XYZ file of C-alpha atoms in Angstrom:
494
model
C -15.708 13.322 -2.585
C -17.939 15.735 -0.673
C -21.032 13.578 -1.200
C -19.600 10.395 0.278
C -21.645 8.597 2.913
C -20.822 8.752 6.593
C -19.325 5.285 7.026
C -16.708 3.277 8.899
C -13.891 1.065 7.684
C -10.996 -1.123 8.745
C -7.319 -0.737 7.848
C -5.852 -4.215 7.405
C -3.141 -5.448 5.091
C -4.137 -8.619 3.274
C -0.888 -10.107 4.601
C -2.143 -9.692 8.185
C -5.128 -12.000 7.750
C -5.010 -15.655 8.865
C -4.780 -18.641 6.568
C -3.081 -22.011 6.211
C -0.074 -20.973 4.135
C 1.933 -18.549 6.256
C 0.508 -15.276 4.940
C -2.862 -13.662 4.370
C -3.907 -14.301 0.778
C -6.901 -14.041 -1.563
C -8.443 -17.224 -0.224
C -11.087 -18.237 2.268
C -10.010 -16.012 5.179
C -10.257 -12.870 3.056
C -13.816 -13.753 2.071
C -14.645 -14.461 5.723
C -13.099 -11.116 6.684
C -15.296 -9.332 4.134
C -18.319 -11.099 5.609
C -17.372 -9.920 9.100
C -17.035 -6.322 7.942
C -20.375 -6.420 6.157
C -22.215 -8.118 9.031
C -21.007 -5.514 11.515
C -21.837 -2.350 9.626
C -18.518 -1.516 7.997
C -18.384 -0.243 4.414
C -14.661 0.192 3.735
C -11.606 -2.045 3.736
C -8.342 -0.152 3.377
C -5.430 -2.348 2.375
C -1.718 -1.782 1.802
C -0.204 -2.062 -1.698
C -0.536 -5.512 -3.275
C 2.560 -5.091 -5.442
C 5.569 -7.453 -5.175
C 7.103 -6.781 -1.790
C 10.631 -5.362 -1.948
C 13.509 -5.014 0.473
C 12.663 -4.913 4.158
C 9.274 -6.456 3.268
C 7.925 -2.971 2.600
C 4.958 -2.739 0.229
C 6.056 0.870 -0.345
C 9.291 -0.273 -2.040
C 7.761 -2.788 -4.466
C 9.422 -4.377 -7.477
C 6.528 -3.222 -9.691
C 3.615 -0.791 -9.653
C 1.521 -3.139 -11.780
C 2.274 -6.699 -10.719
C 0.718 -8.400 -7.686
C 2.930 -10.359 -5.305
C 2.489 -14.057 -6.020
C 2.394 -14.766 -2.292
C -1.208 -13.510 -2.346
C -2.256 -16.358 -4.644
C -4.313 -18.824 -2.633
C -3.066 -22.402 -2.946
C -6.407 -23.585 -1.605
C -8.217 -21.930 -4.511
C -5.776 -23.495 -6.969
C -6.548 -26.867 -5.411
C -10.270 -26.226 -5.910
C -9.523 -25.496 -9.572
C -7.892 -28.894 -9.848
C -4.434 -27.412 -10.463
C -2.926 -28.828 -7.268
C -3.429 -32.310 -5.831
C -2.838 -30.996 -2.336
C -2.051 -27.706 -0.601
C -0.401 -28.667 2.704
C -0.479 -26.157 5.538
C 2.599 -24.073 6.298
C 3.311 -24.642 9.997
C 4.964 -21.552 11.418
C 4.233 -18.850 13.979
C 0.765 -17.635 13.008
C 1.351 -14.144 14.465
C 4.148 -13.175 12.036
C 4.655 -13.455 8.285
C 7.991 -15.148 7.459
C 8.116 -13.765 3.926
C 11.198 -15.537 2.602
C 10.140 -18.905 3.982
C 6.615 -18.512 2.621
C 7.934 -17.612 -0.816
C 10.289 -20.595 -0.843
C 7.417 -22.844 0.244
C 4.791 -21.569 -2.198
C 6.846 -21.072 -5.356
C 7.405 -24.787 -6.188
C 3.681 -25.455 -5.643
C 2.779 -22.542 -7.890
C 5.141 -23.903 -10.528
C 3.380 -27.282 -10.380
C 0.005 -25.598 -10.803
C 1.382 -23.594 -13.739
C 2.692 -26.680 -15.513
C -0.610 -28.482 -15.101
C -2.640 -25.470 -16.240
C -0.466 -24.955 -19.321
C -0.726 -28.614 -20.234
C -4.526 -28.365 -20.040
C -4.881 -24.864 -21.526
C -1.772 -24.014 -23.589
C -3.229 -20.799 -25.054
C -4.909 -19.465 -21.925
C -2.510 -16.521 -21.414
C -3.121 -14.789 -24.743
C -6.053 -12.621 -23.657
C -4.337 -11.625 -20.400
C -1.148 -10.568 -22.207
C -3.143 -8.528 -24.707
C -5.113 -6.740 -21.970
C -2.007 -6.183 -19.817
C 0.930 -5.164 -22.039
C 3.017 -4.302 -18.961
C 3.203 -7.974 -17.994
C 5.774 -8.935 -20.641
C 8.294 -6.416 -19.299
C 7.526 -7.511 -15.740
C 8.043 -11.178 -16.650
C 11.551 -10.429 -17.932
C 12.452 -8.337 -14.886
C 11.065 -10.831 -12.380
C 12.675 -13.809 -14.084
C 16.096 -12.143 -14.044
C 15.599 -10.898 -10.487
C 14.976 -14.424 -9.227
C 18.211 -15.499 -10.927
C 20.197 -12.484 -9.671
C 18.576 -11.374 -6.373
C 20.191 -7.973 -6.222
C 19.609 -4.574 -7.801
C 19.119 -4.739 -11.578
C 21.969 -2.232 -12.040
C 24.331 -4.905 -10.641
C 23.188 -7.697 -12.965
C 25.444 -9.077 -15.722
C 25.551 -6.750 -18.717
C 23.210 -8.832 -20.904
C 20.433 -8.932 -18.318
C 21.037 -5.370 -17.123
C 20.669 -3.929 -20.625
C 18.224 -6.544 -21.945
C 15.239 -4.264 -22.568
C 17.239 -1.365 -23.949
C 19.240 -3.664 -26.214
C 16.209 -5.559 -27.479
C 17.545 -8.880 -26.162
C 16.226 -12.307 -27.156
C 15.133 -14.907 -24.634
C 16.468 -18.454 -24.682
C 13.909 -21.312 -24.745
C 14.300 -21.924 -20.998
C 13.966 -18.179 -20.321
C 10.777 -18.104 -22.377
C 9.363 -20.853 -20.156
C 10.331 -18.942 -17.009
C 8.859 -15.709 -18.386
C 5.627 -17.526 -19.219
C 5.488 -18.720 -15.612
C 5.770 -15.102 -14.414
C 2.896 -14.092 -16.686
C 0.796 -17.010 -15.440
C 1.407 -15.914 -11.840
C 0.036 -12.476 -12.667
C -2.980 -13.896 -14.449
C -3.833 -16.050 -11.424
C -3.153 -13.264 -8.919
C -5.387 -10.833 -10.788
C -8.114 -13.419 -11.315
C -8.226 -14.244 -7.600
C -8.079 -10.571 -6.572
C -10.797 -9.532 -9.013
C -13.138 -12.217 -7.637
C -12.443 -11.163 -4.055
C -12.900 -7.501 -4.953
C -16.211 -8.220 -6.704
C -17.378 -10.220 -3.702
C -16.512 -7.320 -1.373
C -18.450 -4.880 -3.549
C -21.433 -7.261 -3.594
C -21.315 -7.245 0.212
C -21.279 -3.447 0.284
C -17.560 -3.127 0.987
C -15.451 -0.679 -1.015
C -11.707 -1.277 -1.242
C -9.294 1.587 -0.545
C -5.914 0.953 -2.127
C -2.684 2.753 -1.387
C -0.413 3.952 -4.190
C 3.094 5.152 -3.276
C 4.131 8.408 -4.937
C 7.597 7.068 -5.718
C 8.785 3.708 -7.000
C 11.772 1.738 -5.759
C 15.007 1.952 -7.728
C 15.263 -1.818 -7.928
C 11.981 -2.178 -9.741
C 10.600 -3.000 -13.125
C 9.271 0.578 -13.187
C 12.791 2.009 -13.285
C 14.376 -0.881 -15.208
C 12.016 -0.325 -18.108
C 11.605 3.467 -17.885
C 15.009 5.029 -17.178
C 14.080 8.243 -18.986
C 11.428 8.995 -16.393
C 14.016 9.373 -13.592
C 17.129 11.344 -12.729
C 19.619 8.554 -13.405
C 23.336 8.812 -14.162
C 23.753 7.537 -17.717
C 27.179 6.064 -16.961
C 26.631 4.370 -13.583
C 22.872 3.803 -13.996
C 22.461 4.901 -10.372
C 20.156 7.705 -9.144
C 21.696 11.163 -9.003
C 19.027 12.367 -6.573
C 16.782 10.429 -4.218
C 13.544 10.988 -2.328
C 12.673 11.393 1.309
C 11.547 14.028 3.769
C 13.531 16.368 6.033
C 13.624 15.957 9.829
C 10.159 15.610 11.370
C 8.195 13.871 14.125
C 9.403 10.449 13.003
C 13.138 11.145 12.610
C 15.662 13.786 13.695
C 17.698 13.182 10.543
C 14.692 12.973 8.238
C 13.700 9.968 6.188
C 16.099 8.994 3.405
C 13.896 6.695 1.371
C 16.337 6.163 -1.468
C 13.714 6.166 -4.233
C 14.868 7.824 -7.461
C 13.436 11.260 -8.200
C 11.283 11.749 -11.298
C 12.628 13.718 -14.226
C 9.721 16.163 -14.308
C 10.866 17.727 -17.571
C 10.570 14.323 -19.240
C 7.247 13.616 -17.536
C 5.825 16.916 -18.714
C 7.019 16.327 -22.278
C 5.172 12.971 -22.279
C 1.983 14.338 -20.665
C 2.993 12.690 -17.363
C 2.249 9.283 -18.869
C 4.469 7.216 -16.546
C 3.012 8.543 -13.297
C -0.540 8.842 -14.577
C -0.605 5.269 -15.860
C 0.260 4.042 -12.382
C -2.726 5.887 -10.936
C -5.083 4.921 -13.753
C -4.108 1.277 -13.340
C -4.674 1.437 -9.578
C -8.110 2.932 -10.194
C -9.092 -0.320 -11.903
C -7.802 -2.441 -9.043
C -9.359 -0.471 -6.142
C -12.528 1.533 -5.595
C -10.743 4.434 -3.906
C -7.078 5.424 -4.083
C -5.131 6.952 -1.220
C -2.307 8.996 -2.755
C 0.599 8.376 -0.421
C 2.908 11.373 0.101
C 0.420 13.703 -1.594
C 2.507 16.749 -0.743
C 5.014 15.731 -3.458
C 2.493 16.797 -6.093
C 3.116 20.309 -4.733
C 6.711 20.161 -3.494
C 9.118 17.265 -3.021
C 12.340 16.877 -1.038
C 15.272 16.315 -3.409
C 18.320 14.741 -1.744
C 21.712 14.315 -3.461
C 22.287 10.568 -3.576
C 25.730 11.053 -2.006
C 24.175 12.294 1.252
C 23.920 9.614 3.999
C 20.861 11.254 5.639
C 17.888 13.316 4.513
C 19.050 16.474 6.284
C 20.650 17.896 3.130
C 18.198 18.548 0.356
C 15.892 21.093 -1.201
C 12.164 21.526 -1.715
C 11.348 21.530 -5.422
C 7.985 22.600 -6.817
C 6.003 20.062 -8.829
C 3.348 20.903 -11.451
C 0.459 19.547 -9.380
C -2.413 21.434 -11.034
C -1.252 20.655 -14.537
C -0.770 17.013 -13.578
C -4.237 16.526 -12.070
C -6.014 18.491 -14.802
C -4.423 16.189 -17.345
C -5.216 13.085 -15.274
C -8.891 13.943 -14.851
C -9.260 14.716 -18.537
C -8.481 11.029 -19.070
C -10.840 9.769 -16.343
C -13.137 12.387 -14.731
C -14.550 9.803 -12.285
C -11.166 9.551 -10.580
C -11.647 12.955 -8.980
C -14.327 11.465 -6.707
C -12.188 8.471 -5.723
C -9.003 9.958 -4.275
C -7.844 10.496 -0.685
C -4.899 12.845 -0.156
C -2.324 11.721 2.415
C -1.652 15.236 3.686
C 0.329 14.463 6.843
C 3.445 16.142 8.156
C 4.721 19.706 8.227
C 3.133 21.115 5.084
C 3.271 24.476 3.441
C -0.203 26.011 2.925
C -0.041 25.504 -0.842
C -0.337 21.717 -0.348
C -3.722 22.123 1.309
C -4.811 24.626 -1.339
C -3.994 22.021 -3.986
C -5.930 19.376 -2.046
C -8.972 21.603 -1.605
C -8.913 22.792 -5.216
C -9.844 19.257 -6.275
C -11.990 18.624 -3.199
C -9.879 15.655 -2.104
C -10.535 14.552 1.476
C -7.468 14.788 3.698
C -6.484 12.681 6.691
C -7.000 13.331 10.374
C -4.653 11.056 12.350
C -5.915 11.408 15.876
C -2.707 10.334 17.604
C -1.240 13.504 16.087
C -4.226 15.842 16.439
C -5.987 14.969 19.711
C -3.813 17.239 21.868
C -4.296 20.264 19.627
C -7.997 19.620 19.043
C -9.216 18.659 22.516
C -6.656 19.987 25.005
C -5.518 23.200 23.315
C -8.948 23.597 21.603
C -7.491 24.655 18.290
C -9.672 24.738 15.194
C -9.176 22.865 11.962
C -9.663 19.236 12.955
C -13.359 18.788 12.225
C -13.560 18.921 8.439
C -16.456 16.852 7.137
C -14.583 16.063 3.936
C -11.866 14.083 5.713
C -10.900 10.570 6.724
C -10.294 9.981 10.439
C -7.800 7.433 11.771
C -6.465 6.733 15.244
C -3.235 5.841 13.461
C -2.014 4.583 10.100
C 0.355 1.745 9.195
C 3.248 4.040 10.206
C 1.897 4.797 13.697
C 2.189 2.946 16.962
C -0.925 1.168 18.137
C -3.275 3.360 20.167
C -2.628 1.369 23.359
C 1.142 1.694 23.040
C 0.999 5.331 21.946
C -1.049 6.298 24.988
C 1.088 4.194 27.328
C 4.212 6.101 26.244
C 2.697 9.542 26.903
C 3.871 11.131 30.152
C 1.516 10.950 33.109
C 0.377 14.540 32.836
C -0.511 14.169 29.165
C -2.371 10.922 29.853
C -4.408 12.718 32.477
C -5.190 15.543 30.068
C -6.426 13.053 27.461
C -8.665 11.302 29.986
C -10.087 14.636 31.202
C -10.759 15.712 27.638
C -12.627 12.471 26.920
C -14.638 12.930 30.126
C -15.534 16.442 29.015
C -16.737 15.101 25.683
C -19.038 12.655 27.444
C -17.276 9.608 26.015
C -18.039 6.596 28.189
C -15.723 5.152 30.798
C -13.665 2.114 29.960
C -10.285 1.129 28.482
C -8.522 4.015 26.778
C -8.479 2.348 23.362
C -12.255 1.798 23.468
C -12.768 5.440 24.376
C -10.476 6.654 21.588
C -12.296 4.430 19.111
C -15.549 6.079 20.182
C -13.940 9.488 19.746
C -12.742 8.618 16.236
C -16.124 7.276 15.159
C -17.892 10.378 16.506
C -15.714 12.839 14.566
C -17.421 14.912 11.821
C -15.174 13.412 9.136
C -17.379 11.322 6.889
C -15.065 8.322 6.873
C -13.592 6.791 10.039
C -11.097 3.967 9.583
C -9.767 1.824 12.420
C -6.706 -0.398 12.229
C -7.032 -4.095 12.900
C -4.613 -3.700 15.815
C -6.668 -0.979 17.516
C -9.906 -2.910 17.040
C -8.221 -5.740 18.949
C -6.670 -3.353 21.506
C -3.147 -4.642 20.870
C 0.139 -3.290 22.218
C 3.344 -2.171 20.501
C 4.349 -5.699 19.482
C 1.551 -5.557 16.907
C 2.768 -2.344 15.280
C 2.890 -2.616 11.477
C 5.876 -0.411 10.724
C 8.382 1.989 12.270
C 9.344 4.519 9.566
C 13.004 4.798 8.552
C 13.849 1.384 9.993
C 14.539 -1.978 8.400
C 14.174 -4.933 10.721
C 12.712 -8.419 10.979
C 9.451 -7.179 12.531
C 8.170 -4.399 10.259
C 5.247 -5.458 8.036
C 5.051 -8.945 9.581
C 2.034 -8.502 11.923
C -0.624 -11.164 11.466
C -3.848 -12.207 13.188
C -3.718 -15.946 13.913
C -7.476 -16.451 13.726
C -10.577 -14.474 12.787
C -12.192 -15.848 15.945
C -10.195 -13.193 17.813
C -11.654 -10.471 15.627
C -15.265 -11.605 15.498
C -16.344 -10.480 19.029
C -14.408 -7.210 18.741
C -16.239 -6.288 15.533
C -19.585 -7.236 17.054
C -18.951 -4.879 19.957
C -18.138 -2.101 17.507
C -21.381 -2.456 15.598
C -23.353 -0.558 18.273
C -20.809 2.269 18.279
C -20.954 2.476 14.503
C -24.726 2.649 14.608
C -24.689 5.251 17.389
C -22.373 7.489 15.330
C -24.483 7.139 12.191
C -21.858 5.150 10.310
C -23.564 1.752 9.966
C -24.069 0.399 6.466
């Protein structure tokens, strides 16, 4: 990706956009958001995973790597299609996403639209099923998961072993499975139109793909051989995470099952590669979350309550990527490596071997780069952020620095000739001026919001993570207009 343009982008989950139905979706507000980005010189929109949101509302613990969460389906667009007579607004706090309530509200309306569509077009799913063979397995998993909303390993024996035993669906189950397939067809149709519209407006979509999958997922349910799973209990023998670091003194115990790399290698890494190849068709650029695991990954015995106990295990990164790019050479130019954390040098060697841009998260690097004047933070082939979805907002991060450190930051900005003004505005200017060809600002930092707007606190499950939402684009419009001049000044305007 060395020849990429010098451009700017915005990090915003689709869920965080406004709209009449309790959650950001693929409807009118997303199109208006694309227009705002295009009008103000932006060229990139980085989103969070679109997959069915799992426990704790985390898009990084989804129920599938292939399916799209049905909550993204716009009821307003279904109404325009004539599949709904009305799409009443969902009246709740517009600054938070109440996921469970939204799902309970939207699902009956989606079912009505499905029934009407099937009555009008009874054979309309055939082409979608043929082009997306994964959807049949997903339909079975999702249907059973709605009936038994707990981990698939705790389902009744018939449902738990259904795929492995070659089970047969009852007539009512066939109807429910068809509904799940219809949801995916509509979700993909709406996303593809939005994506095409963004591209037409000069906006490329950056999508995030987690390295691991959640245990309670269709990925594991239908592919047990790809993971280290106890054959008797059907529970993971080892799980993923990272050892103690900046975010946590006890490390991060994610709980995702670890891949069986021997099996992956014997199958030419098909399971993991198919996830990436599929994502490459959904997004223009892929950010490989937890990139370091392609070099070494932290393997935690599932019996351990924290991530302190574990071992670094080497992964066959070069062999994996060589095989992947033999299948799609264009992918090599469309990958960002999430290379954050305490890394061994070999991770960066792997990244640079394939010329992947890394990430410069300025909340982490400003002190070293501008106060200690250390080298290594000005790579052109990099993507600059003030913070990611796992960071505090810039305003809150700065506010929680001690007084001496705050003073050092302000002095450093003065020395760089960055204009006076609110600290977030100055840090935005700093980010945009960095040599890294891409600079991406979070929605929260563009609006100058405090800690209440933080997207996620790693290693925590609470009622606030992932729920941030902008109540109206009218709040964003003037902030983006003000940024246009800065983008132009830094040579990043589209």
